[in-house]
Amino acid sequence: AASRFRQASRPYYRPWSSGSHVRTPKPKAAFVVLVREHELHDVLLTLKEIQVAFNDDVGTGYDFVFLSETKFTDYFKSRVETFLAHRPTKPRVRWGFVEDKDWKMPEHIDYYRAQAAMEVMGKSNLIPYGGSQTYRQMCRYMSYPIFEHPLVMEYDYYWRLEPHTRHFCDLTSAYEDGQWVERDPFRYMRDNGKKYAWVLSLLEYKTTVRTLMVHVHRWRDANRHLIPEQSSFDFISDDGKAYNLCHFWSNFEIADLSFYRSEAYRSFFHSLDRAGGFFYERWGDAPVHTIGAAMLLRPDEIWKVDYAGYTHPPYMTCPRDAKLASRCACDPQASFEYDRSNCEAKWDKIQGRNTTEIILDINR
Ligand code: GDP
Ligand code: MN
């Protein structure tokens, strides 16, 4: 342990690397964690995983922003702060409160209609969180209001973290053109014009997004001036109309916050919010983020973090490339890429690669 700390205080240097990224300015970026008090131990695991994978590196050491609509106890705060204070980079920890105006069901929602929907959907054990109002509030909050939180406003990039997630790979170096190069995902995003990054994509539960696409088209038709010429729409629709249920799993997400705070995305969110589907159905923040990104970003502005190994139960991804897998503690054969609800092939398609399409099972 002693040598590790000594090493940490030396200038950032890796013998195998080109060392290029540390010479660009450090982005204003933070890990952002919306979490509940009782998830303390699960979130500590996530913190350990991200520190080891990336943030323990002397060249990085990004801040953490914790958010909740209830005040964290001193016990929770001290466990998190003490844990991070003992890591090599001693990242800064900030505590944020989510205001009722951002968290609660908005005034314009017909409460009885929402309650009826929750009652019906709650009876089906095929719809996760079908009966939950707080889950709906969380999905709405994560869809946009979080990006206007005063603490989050201080940053240009965010990396969303959830409790009970694991990072299996060394994220400080990637294999590129036959050699290992230093890689700081935040700097990589900024230096390469990436606006959105993901690791797992899969199918949404149809019953949670029944009318989502109707409202997407309504907004799109009324806001042609906000739609770029080249988009990634083919990722979310096979015929240019209907939603194919594909989405990036937003429990892992890195984003350029100027994308979420753009006039187009904001207007898109507010129109969905007015439509009420966060409560009358159970629109998830993942399909909302994904559809927004697919409509508003070019394929080259979206980055699949292909050297990451990650799990949020029940799914796991592990790099198939042997070189990349060599820096990971996971099994490529067990990777979710082989599953029938994986949208990877659609991603390949928009990137201009033709891979064998897996027949997706949309009737779940
Ligand atoms: P799942 O990943 O879709 O199964 O949903 P989670 O229960 O993991 O919730 C997603 C994220 O939102 C996690 O980081 C949770 O800690 C957080 N979250 C969910 N509900 C609440 C809530 O009511 N309050 C707070 N503060 N965080 C919540
Ligand atoms: Mn989760």
Short mmCIF file of C-alpha atoms and ligand atoms in Angstrom, two decimals:
data_model
loop_
_atom_site.label_atom_id
_atom_site.label_comp_id
_atom_site.label_asym_id
_atom_site.label_seq_id
_atom_site.Cartn_x
_atom_site.Cartn_y
_atom_site.Cartn_z
CA ALA A 1 0.00 0.00 0.00
CA ALA A 2 2.82 2.40 0.86
CA SER A 3 4.42 2.16 -2.56
CA ARG A 4 1.09 2.72 -4.21
CA PHE A 5 0.64 6.01 -2.39
CA ARG A 6 4.17 7.08 -3.16
CA GLN A 7 3.56 6.33 -6.78
CA ALA A 8 0.36 8.29 -6.65
CA SER A 9 2.12 11.46 -5.65
CA ARG A 10 4.57 11.31 -8.56
CA PRO A 11 3.67 12.98 -11.85
CA TYR A 12 1.30 10.89 -13.88
CA TYR A 13 3.30 8.51 -16.03
CA ARG A 14 2.75 5.13 -17.58
CA PRO A 15 5.70 3.48 -19.31
CA TRP A 16 3.61 1.91 -22.07
CA SER A 17 1.63 4.95 -22.98
CA SER A 18 1.83 7.82 -25.38
CA GLY A 19 0.98 10.09 -22.50
CA SER A 20 -0.94 12.42 -24.74
CA HIS A 21 -4.13 12.91 -22.80
CA VAL A 22 -2.62 14.40 -19.66
CA ARG A 23 -1.42 17.31 -21.72
CA THR A 24 -4.93 18.47 -22.54
CA PRO A 25 -6.71 20.49 -19.83
CA LYS A 26 -8.76 18.58 -17.30
CA PRO A 27 -12.46 18.72 -18.17
CA LYS A 28 -14.91 20.06 -15.61
CA ALA A 29 -16.46 16.68 -14.93
CA ALA A 30 -17.97 14.71 -12.08
CA PHE A 31 -19.46 11.39 -11.13
CA VAL A 32 -23.09 11.97 -10.24
CA VAL A 33 -24.94 9.55 -7.98
CA LEU A 34 -28.63 9.70 -7.14
CA VAL A 35 -28.99 7.31 -4.26
CA ARG A 36 -31.01 6.41 -1.18
CA GLU A 37 -29.76 6.12 2.36
CA HIS A 38 -30.32 2.35 2.57
CA GLU A 39 -28.11 1.76 -0.48
CA LEU A 40 -24.96 2.84 1.36
CA HIS A 41 -23.11 -0.45 1.12
CA ASP A 42 -24.04 -1.02 -2.49
CA VAL A 43 -22.84 2.44 -3.39
CA LEU A 44 -19.55 1.92 -1.56
CA LEU A 45 -18.93 -1.06 -3.81
CA THR A 46 -19.54 1.12 -6.86
CA LEU A 47 -17.15 3.76 -5.52
CA LYS A 48 -14.45 1.18 -4.98
CA GLU A 49 -14.95 -0.21 -8.46
CA ILE A 50 -14.76 3.16 -10.22
CA GLN A 51 -11.79 4.26 -8.16
CA VAL A 52 -9.82 1.14 -9.03
CA ALA A 53 -10.91 1.21 -12.67
CA PHE A 54 -10.15 4.83 -13.27
CA ASN A 55 -10.43 7.49 -10.64
CA ASP A 56 -7.54 6.36 -8.40
CA ASP A 57 -5.28 7.47 -11.19
CA VAL A 58 -3.27 10.55 -10.34
CA GLY A 59 -4.04 12.11 -13.69
CA THR A 60 -7.75 11.99 -12.98
CA GLY A 61 -9.37 12.27 -9.55
CA TYR A 62 -12.76 13.61 -10.55
CA ASP A 63 -15.35 14.92 -8.07
CA PHE A 64 -18.38 13.03 -6.81
CA VAL A 65 -21.80 14.64 -6.51
CA PHE A 66 -24.36 12.77 -4.39
CA LEU A 67 -28.01 13.69 -4.75
CA SER A 68 -31.20 12.80 -2.94
CA GLU A 69 -34.61 14.25 -2.19
CA THR A 70 -34.07 13.38 1.48
CA LYS A 71 -31.12 14.71 3.49
CA PHE A 72 -28.30 12.18 3.85
CA THR A 73 -27.45 11.29 7.43
CA ASP A 74 -24.06 12.14 8.91
CA TYR A 75 -23.34 8.41 9.07
CA PHE A 76 -23.90 7.99 5.33
CA LYS A 77 -21.82 11.03 4.50
CA SER A 78 -18.96 10.07 6.75
CA ARG A 79 -18.80 6.50 5.39
CA VAL A 80 -18.57 7.82 1.83
CA GLU A 81 -16.16 10.64 2.64
CA THR A 82 -13.86 8.47 4.75
CA PHE A 83 -13.79 5.79 2.10
CA LEU A 84 -12.83 8.22 -0.64
CA ALA A 85 -10.38 10.16 1.53
CA HIS A 86 -8.28 7.00 1.73
CA ARG A 87 -8.01 6.55 -2.01
CA PRO A 88 -4.88 7.85 -3.76
CA THR A 89 -6.61 10.78 -5.45
CA LYS A 90 -8.79 11.83 -2.47
CA PRO A 91 -11.61 12.98 -4.74
CA ARG A 92 -13.79 15.86 -3.64
CA VAL A 93 -17.26 14.85 -2.44
CA ARG A 94 -20.30 17.12 -2.65
CA TRP A 95 -23.78 16.64 -1.23
CA GLY A 96 -26.82 17.93 -3.06
CA PHE A 97 -30.48 18.14 -2.17
CA VAL A 98 -33.18 17.56 -4.76
CA GLU A 99 -35.98 20.11 -4.39
CA ASP A 100 -39.64 19.11 -4.38
CA LYS A 101 -40.26 21.19 -7.50
CA ASP A 102 -37.89 18.89 -9.41
CA TRP A 103 -38.72 15.63 -7.68
CA LYS A 104 -42.47 15.58 -7.09
CA MET A 105 -45.13 14.75 -9.62
CA PRO A 106 -45.78 18.05 -11.51
CA GLU A 107 -49.01 19.98 -10.90
CA HIS A 108 -50.34 19.41 -14.41
CA ILE A 109 -50.45 15.64 -13.93
CA ASP A 110 -53.95 14.26 -13.40
CA TYR A 111 -53.36 12.42 -10.16
CA TYR A 112 -56.32 10.07 -10.54
CA ARG A 113 -55.29 9.07 -14.01
CA ALA A 114 -51.74 8.42 -12.81
CA GLN A 115 -52.99 6.42 -9.86
CA ALA A 116 -55.21 4.29 -12.08
CA ALA A 117 -52.25 3.54 -14.35
CA MET A 118 -50.04 2.61 -11.40
CA GLU A 119 -52.71 0.34 -10.03
CA VAL A 120 -53.14 -1.54 -13.30
CA MET A 121 -49.44 -1.75 -14.12
CA GLY A 122 -48.60 -2.64 -10.53
CA LYS A 123 -50.68 -5.79 -10.80
CA SER A 124 -48.56 -7.17 -13.61
CA ASN A 125 -45.41 -8.85 -12.44
CA LEU A 126 -44.06 -8.44 -15.96
CA ILE A 127 -43.58 -4.69 -15.52
CA PRO A 128 -40.73 -3.79 -13.17
CA TYR A 129 -41.76 -0.96 -10.82
CA GLY A 130 -45.13 -0.87 -12.61
CA GLY A 131 -46.91 0.31 -9.47
CA SER A 132 -44.26 2.63 -8.12
CA GLN A 133 -44.73 6.39 -8.01
CA THR A 134 -41.23 7.17 -6.69
CA TYR A 135 -39.66 5.13 -9.48
CA ARG A 136 -41.60 7.24 -11.96
CA GLN A 137 -40.45 10.42 -10.23
CA MET A 138 -36.88 9.14 -10.38
CA CYS A 139 -37.15 8.41 -14.13
CA ARG A 140 -38.56 11.85 -14.79
CA TYR A 141 -35.92 13.50 -12.64
CA MET A 142 -33.09 11.64 -14.37
CA SER A 143 -34.52 12.47 -17.79
CA TYR A 144 -33.76 16.14 -17.39
CA PRO A 145 -34.21 18.08 -14.12
CA ILE A 146 -30.99 16.57 -12.72
CA PHE A 147 -29.00 18.45 -15.36
CA GLU A 148 -30.22 21.74 -13.91
CA HIS A 149 -29.31 20.85 -10.33
CA PRO A 150 -27.10 23.71 -9.03
CA LEU A 151 -24.21 21.34 -8.28
CA VAL A 152 -24.47 19.53 -11.61
CA MET A 153 -24.61 22.93 -13.36
CA GLU A 154 -21.00 23.48 -12.32
CA TYR A 155 -19.80 20.70 -14.64
CA ASP A 156 -19.46 20.21 -18.37
CA TYR A 157 -19.46 16.39 -18.30
CA TYR A 158 -21.08 13.86 -16.03
CA TRP A 159 -20.68 10.15 -15.44
CA ARG A 160 -23.71 8.57 -13.91
CA LEU A 161 -23.12 5.91 -11.29
CA GLU A 162 -25.57 3.65 -9.55
CA PRO A 163 -25.26 1.50 -6.46
CA HIS A 164 -24.77 -2.23 -7.00
CA THR A 165 -22.73 -1.81 -10.20
CA ARG A 166 -19.25 -3.09 -11.01
CA HIS A 167 -16.49 -2.00 -13.35
CA PHE A 168 -14.29 -4.92 -14.37
CA CYS A 169 -11.65 -3.30 -16.56
CA ASP A 170 -8.79 -0.87 -16.31
CA LEU A 171 -10.29 2.25 -17.86
CA THR A 172 -7.07 4.27 -17.79
CA SER A 173 -5.64 2.71 -20.93
CA ALA A 174 -7.07 1.51 -24.21
CA TYR A 175 -5.60 -0.54 -27.05
CA GLU A 176 -5.45 1.51 -30.21
CA ASP A 177 -3.64 0.89 -33.50
CA GLY A 178 -1.48 -1.85 -32.06
CA GLN A 179 -0.49 -0.19 -28.80
CA TRP A 180 -1.75 0.73 -25.37
CA VAL A 181 -2.53 4.40 -24.99
CA GLU A 182 -3.60 6.41 -21.99
CA ARG A 183 -7.29 7.01 -21.96
CA ASP A 184 -9.29 9.23 -19.67
CA PRO A 185 -12.91 8.74 -20.77
CA PHE A 186 -13.82 12.34 -19.90
CA ARG A 187 -10.89 13.79 -21.85
CA TYR A 188 -11.52 11.35 -24.68
CA MET A 189 -15.12 12.58 -24.93
CA ARG A 190 -14.10 16.23 -24.93
CA ASP A 191 -11.10 15.87 -27.25
CA ASN A 192 -13.05 13.78 -29.79
CA GLY A 193 -16.38 15.59 -29.82
CA LYS A 194 -18.28 12.73 -28.19
CA LYS A 195 -21.53 13.81 -26.57
CA TYR A 196 -22.90 10.54 -25.23
CA ALA A 197 -21.23 7.31 -24.09
CA TRP A 198 -22.70 3.93 -23.21
CA VAL A 199 -21.74 0.29 -22.62
CA LEU A 200 -24.92 -1.80 -22.71
CA SER A 201 -27.94 -1.53 -24.98
CA LEU A 202 -31.10 -3.54 -24.75
CA LEU A 203 -34.85 -3.67 -25.32
CA GLU A 204 -37.30 -1.70 -23.20
CA TYR A 205 -40.47 -3.28 -21.80
CA LYS A 206 -43.09 -2.43 -24.40
CA THR A 207 -45.84 -1.77 -21.88
CA THR A 208 -43.88 1.06 -20.23
CA VAL A 209 -43.57 3.14 -23.41
CA ARG A 210 -46.83 2.49 -25.26
CA THR A 211 -47.34 6.02 -26.60
CA LEU A 212 -43.84 7.43 -26.19
CA MET A 213 -43.08 7.42 -29.91
CA VAL A 214 -46.34 9.19 -30.75
CA HIS A 215 -45.16 12.11 -28.64
CA VAL A 216 -41.65 11.92 -30.04
CA HIS A 217 -42.99 12.33 -33.58
CA ARG A 218 -45.31 15.11 -32.49
CA TRP A 219 -42.40 17.05 -31.06
CA ARG A 220 -40.17 16.24 -34.00
CA ASP A 221 -42.70 17.39 -36.59
CA ALA A 222 -43.22 20.67 -34.75
CA ASN A 223 -39.50 21.32 -34.27
CA ARG A 224 -37.88 20.53 -37.59
CA HIS A 225 -35.54 23.52 -37.13
CA LEU A 226 -33.97 21.83 -34.09
CA ILE A 227 -33.27 18.51 -35.81
CA PRO A 228 -29.80 18.08 -37.32
CA GLU A 229 -29.43 16.81 -40.86
CA GLN A 230 -27.60 13.67 -39.82
CA SER A 231 -28.85 11.76 -36.79
CA SER A 232 -28.75 8.26 -35.32
CA PHE A 233 -32.48 7.69 -35.64
CA ASP A 234 -32.00 4.27 -37.24
CA PHE A 235 -30.79 2.97 -33.90
CA ILE A 236 -34.26 3.40 -32.39
CA SER A 237 -36.46 2.77 -35.39
CA ASP A 238 -36.31 0.16 -38.12
CA ASP A 239 -38.88 1.85 -40.38
CA GLY A 240 -38.32 5.52 -39.50
CA LYS A 241 -41.58 5.57 -37.51
CA ALA A 242 -42.14 2.92 -34.86
CA TYR A 243 -39.95 2.56 -31.78
CA ASN A 244 -37.95 -0.67 -31.91
CA LEU A 245 -37.55 -0.52 -28.09
CA CYS A 246 -33.74 -0.25 -28.26
CA HIS A 247 -32.10 1.94 -25.66
CA PHE A 248 -28.76 2.57 -24.05
CA TRP A 249 -28.88 1.34 -20.47
CA SER A 250 -28.59 4.62 -18.63
CA ASN A 251 -27.35 3.29 -15.30
CA PHE A 252 -23.97 3.64 -17.03
CA GLU A 253 -23.79 6.87 -18.94
CA ILE A 254 -21.21 9.54 -19.66
CA ALA A 255 -22.46 12.70 -21.30
CA ASP A 256 -21.53 16.13 -22.47
CA LEU A 257 -23.98 18.13 -20.38
CA SER A 258 -24.26 20.81 -23.05
CA PHE A 259 -26.13 18.20 -25.08
CA TYR A 260 -28.73 17.70 -22.34
CA ARG A 261 -28.94 21.43 -21.74
CA SER A 262 -29.34 22.24 -25.44
CA GLU A 263 -32.49 24.00 -26.57
CA ALA A 264 -33.48 20.93 -28.56
CA TYR A 265 -33.17 18.37 -25.77
CA ARG A 266 -34.78 20.68 -23.21
CA SER A 267 -37.71 21.38 -25.47
CA PHE A 268 -38.01 17.65 -26.21
CA PHE A 269 -38.09 16.79 -22.51
CA HIS A 270 -40.63 19.48 -21.64
CA SER A 271 -42.98 18.31 -24.36
CA LEU A 272 -42.79 14.73 -23.04
CA ASP A 273 -43.27 16.01 -19.51
CA ARG A 274 -46.40 17.88 -20.53
CA ALA A 275 -47.72 14.75 -22.25
CA GLY A 276 -47.56 13.06 -18.84
CA GLY A 277 -46.27 9.63 -19.87
CA PHE A 278 -43.73 9.55 -17.07
CA PHE A 279 -46.78 8.96 -14.85
CA TYR A 280 -49.62 7.74 -17.10
CA GLU A 281 -47.29 5.08 -18.46
CA ARG A 282 -43.84 4.50 -17.00
CA TRP A 283 -41.41 6.09 -19.40
CA GLY A 284 -37.88 5.36 -18.30
CA ASP A 285 -35.06 7.86 -18.43
CA ALA A 286 -33.10 5.37 -20.57
CA PRO A 287 -35.48 5.41 -23.58
CA VAL A 288 -35.93 9.18 -23.19
CA HIS A 289 -32.16 9.84 -23.16
CA THR A 290 -31.64 7.39 -26.00
CA ILE A 291 -34.35 8.73 -28.26
CA GLY A 292 -33.10 12.27 -27.58
CA ALA A 293 -29.55 11.27 -28.46
CA ALA A 294 -30.61 9.27 -31.51
CA MET A 295 -32.65 12.19 -32.87
CA LEU A 296 -30.16 14.91 -32.08
CA LEU A 297 -26.69 13.37 -32.40
CA ARG A 298 -24.70 11.98 -35.30
CA PRO A 299 -23.44 8.39 -34.98
CA ASP A 300 -19.89 9.70 -34.55
CA GLU A 301 -20.97 11.80 -31.56
CA ILE A 302 -22.07 8.69 -29.69
CA TRP A 303 -19.37 6.50 -28.21
CA LYS A 304 -19.62 2.88 -27.26
CA VAL A 305 -17.05 2.43 -24.51
CA ASP A 306 -15.77 -0.80 -25.98
CA TYR A 307 -12.94 -1.35 -23.51
CA ALA A 308 -15.21 -1.31 -20.45
CA GLY A 309 -16.46 -4.35 -18.56
CA TYR A 310 -19.50 -3.53 -16.53
CA THR A 311 -22.42 -5.01 -14.69
CA HIS A 312 -25.66 -3.74 -13.29
CA PRO A 313 -27.58 -6.88 -12.42
CA PRO A 314 -28.90 -8.80 -14.22
CA TYR A 315 -26.72 -7.90 -17.24
CA MET A 316 -22.97 -7.93 -17.72
CA THR A 317 -20.73 -6.87 -20.55
CA CYS A 318 -17.10 -7.85 -21.03
CA PRO A 319 -14.88 -6.96 -24.04
CA ARG A 320 -14.73 -9.72 -26.62
CA ASP A 321 -11.40 -8.56 -27.98
CA ALA A 322 -8.70 -10.63 -26.26
CA LYS A 323 -6.31 -7.71 -26.00
CA LEU A 324 -8.91 -5.58 -24.23
CA ALA A 325 -10.11 -8.45 -22.07
CA SER A 326 -6.57 -8.91 -20.80
CA ARG A 327 -7.05 -5.88 -18.55
CA CYS A 328 -10.39 -7.00 -17.22
CA ALA A 329 -11.65 -9.27 -14.49
CA CYS A 330 -14.63 -10.69 -16.37
CA ASP A 331 -15.59 -13.49 -18.75
CA PRO A 332 -16.07 -12.44 -22.41
CA GLN A 333 -18.11 -15.60 -23.01
CA ALA A 334 -20.63 -14.52 -20.40
CA SER A 335 -21.07 -11.11 -21.99
CA PHE A 336 -24.59 -9.91 -22.69
CA GLU A 337 -23.73 -9.24 -26.35
CA TYR A 338 -24.94 -12.73 -27.18
CA ASP A 339 -28.41 -12.15 -25.75
CA ARG A 340 -31.64 -11.85 -27.70
CA SER A 341 -32.56 -8.54 -26.14
CA ASN A 342 -29.28 -6.85 -27.07
CA CYS A 343 -29.39 -3.98 -29.55
CA GLU A 344 -25.71 -4.13 -30.50
CA ALA A 345 -26.45 -5.05 -34.14
CA LYS A 346 -28.50 -1.88 -34.62
CA TRP A 347 -25.56 0.06 -33.28
CA ASP A 348 -23.27 -1.68 -35.77
CA LYS A 349 -25.69 -0.75 -38.51
CA ILE A 350 -25.66 2.97 -37.77
CA GLN A 351 -21.87 2.82 -37.59
CA GLY A 352 -21.86 1.40 -41.10
CA ARG A 353 -20.81 -2.09 -40.05
CA ASN A 354 -22.82 -5.06 -41.14
CA THR A 355 -22.97 -7.71 -38.49
CA THR A 356 -25.26 -10.67 -38.22
CA GLU A 357 -28.48 -9.39 -36.82
CA ILE A 358 -29.76 -11.23 -33.80
CA ILE A 359 -33.53 -11.66 -33.96
CA LEU A 360 -34.69 -9.54 -31.07
CA ASP A 361 -37.37 -10.82 -28.78
CA ILE A 362 -39.60 -7.77 -28.43
CA ASN A 363 -42.49 -9.56 -26.80
CA ARG A 364 -41.17 -9.56 -23.32
P1 GDP B 1 -33.22 0.07 -11.56
O1 GDP B 1 -31.75 0.19 -11.80
O2 GDP B 1 -34.02 0.49 -12.74
O3 GDP B 1 -33.62 -1.26 -11.03
O4 GDP B 1 -33.63 1.15 -10.43
P2 GDP B 1 -32.83 1.58 -9.13
O5 GDP B 1 -33.66 1.20 -7.93
O6 GDP B 1 -31.42 1.14 -9.15
O7 GDP B 1 -32.89 3.19 -9.26
C1 GDP B 1 -32.10 3.87 -10.19
C2 GDP B 1 -31.23 4.91 -9.48
O8 GDP B 1 -32.04 5.88 -8.85
C3 GDP B 1 -30.37 4.32 -8.36
O9 GDP B 1 -29.17 5.05 -8.30
C4 GDP B 1 -31.19 4.56 -7.12
O10 GDP B 1 -30.38 4.69 -5.98
C5 GDP B 1 -31.89 5.86 -7.46
N1 GDP B 1 -33.23 5.96 -6.87
C6 GDP B 1 -34.33 5.24 -7.19
N2 GDP B 1 -35.40 5.64 -6.47
C7 GDP B 1 -34.97 6.65 -5.69
C8 GDP B 1 -35.60 7.48 -4.69
O11 GDP B 1 -36.79 7.38 -4.40
N3 GDP B 1 -34.80 8.42 -4.09
C9 GDP B 1 -33.47 8.56 -4.39
N4 GDP B 1 -32.77 9.49 -3.73
N5 GDP B 1 -32.86 7.79 -5.30
C10 GDP B 1 -33.59 6.85 -5.93
MN MN B 2 -30.13 0.26 -10.54
#
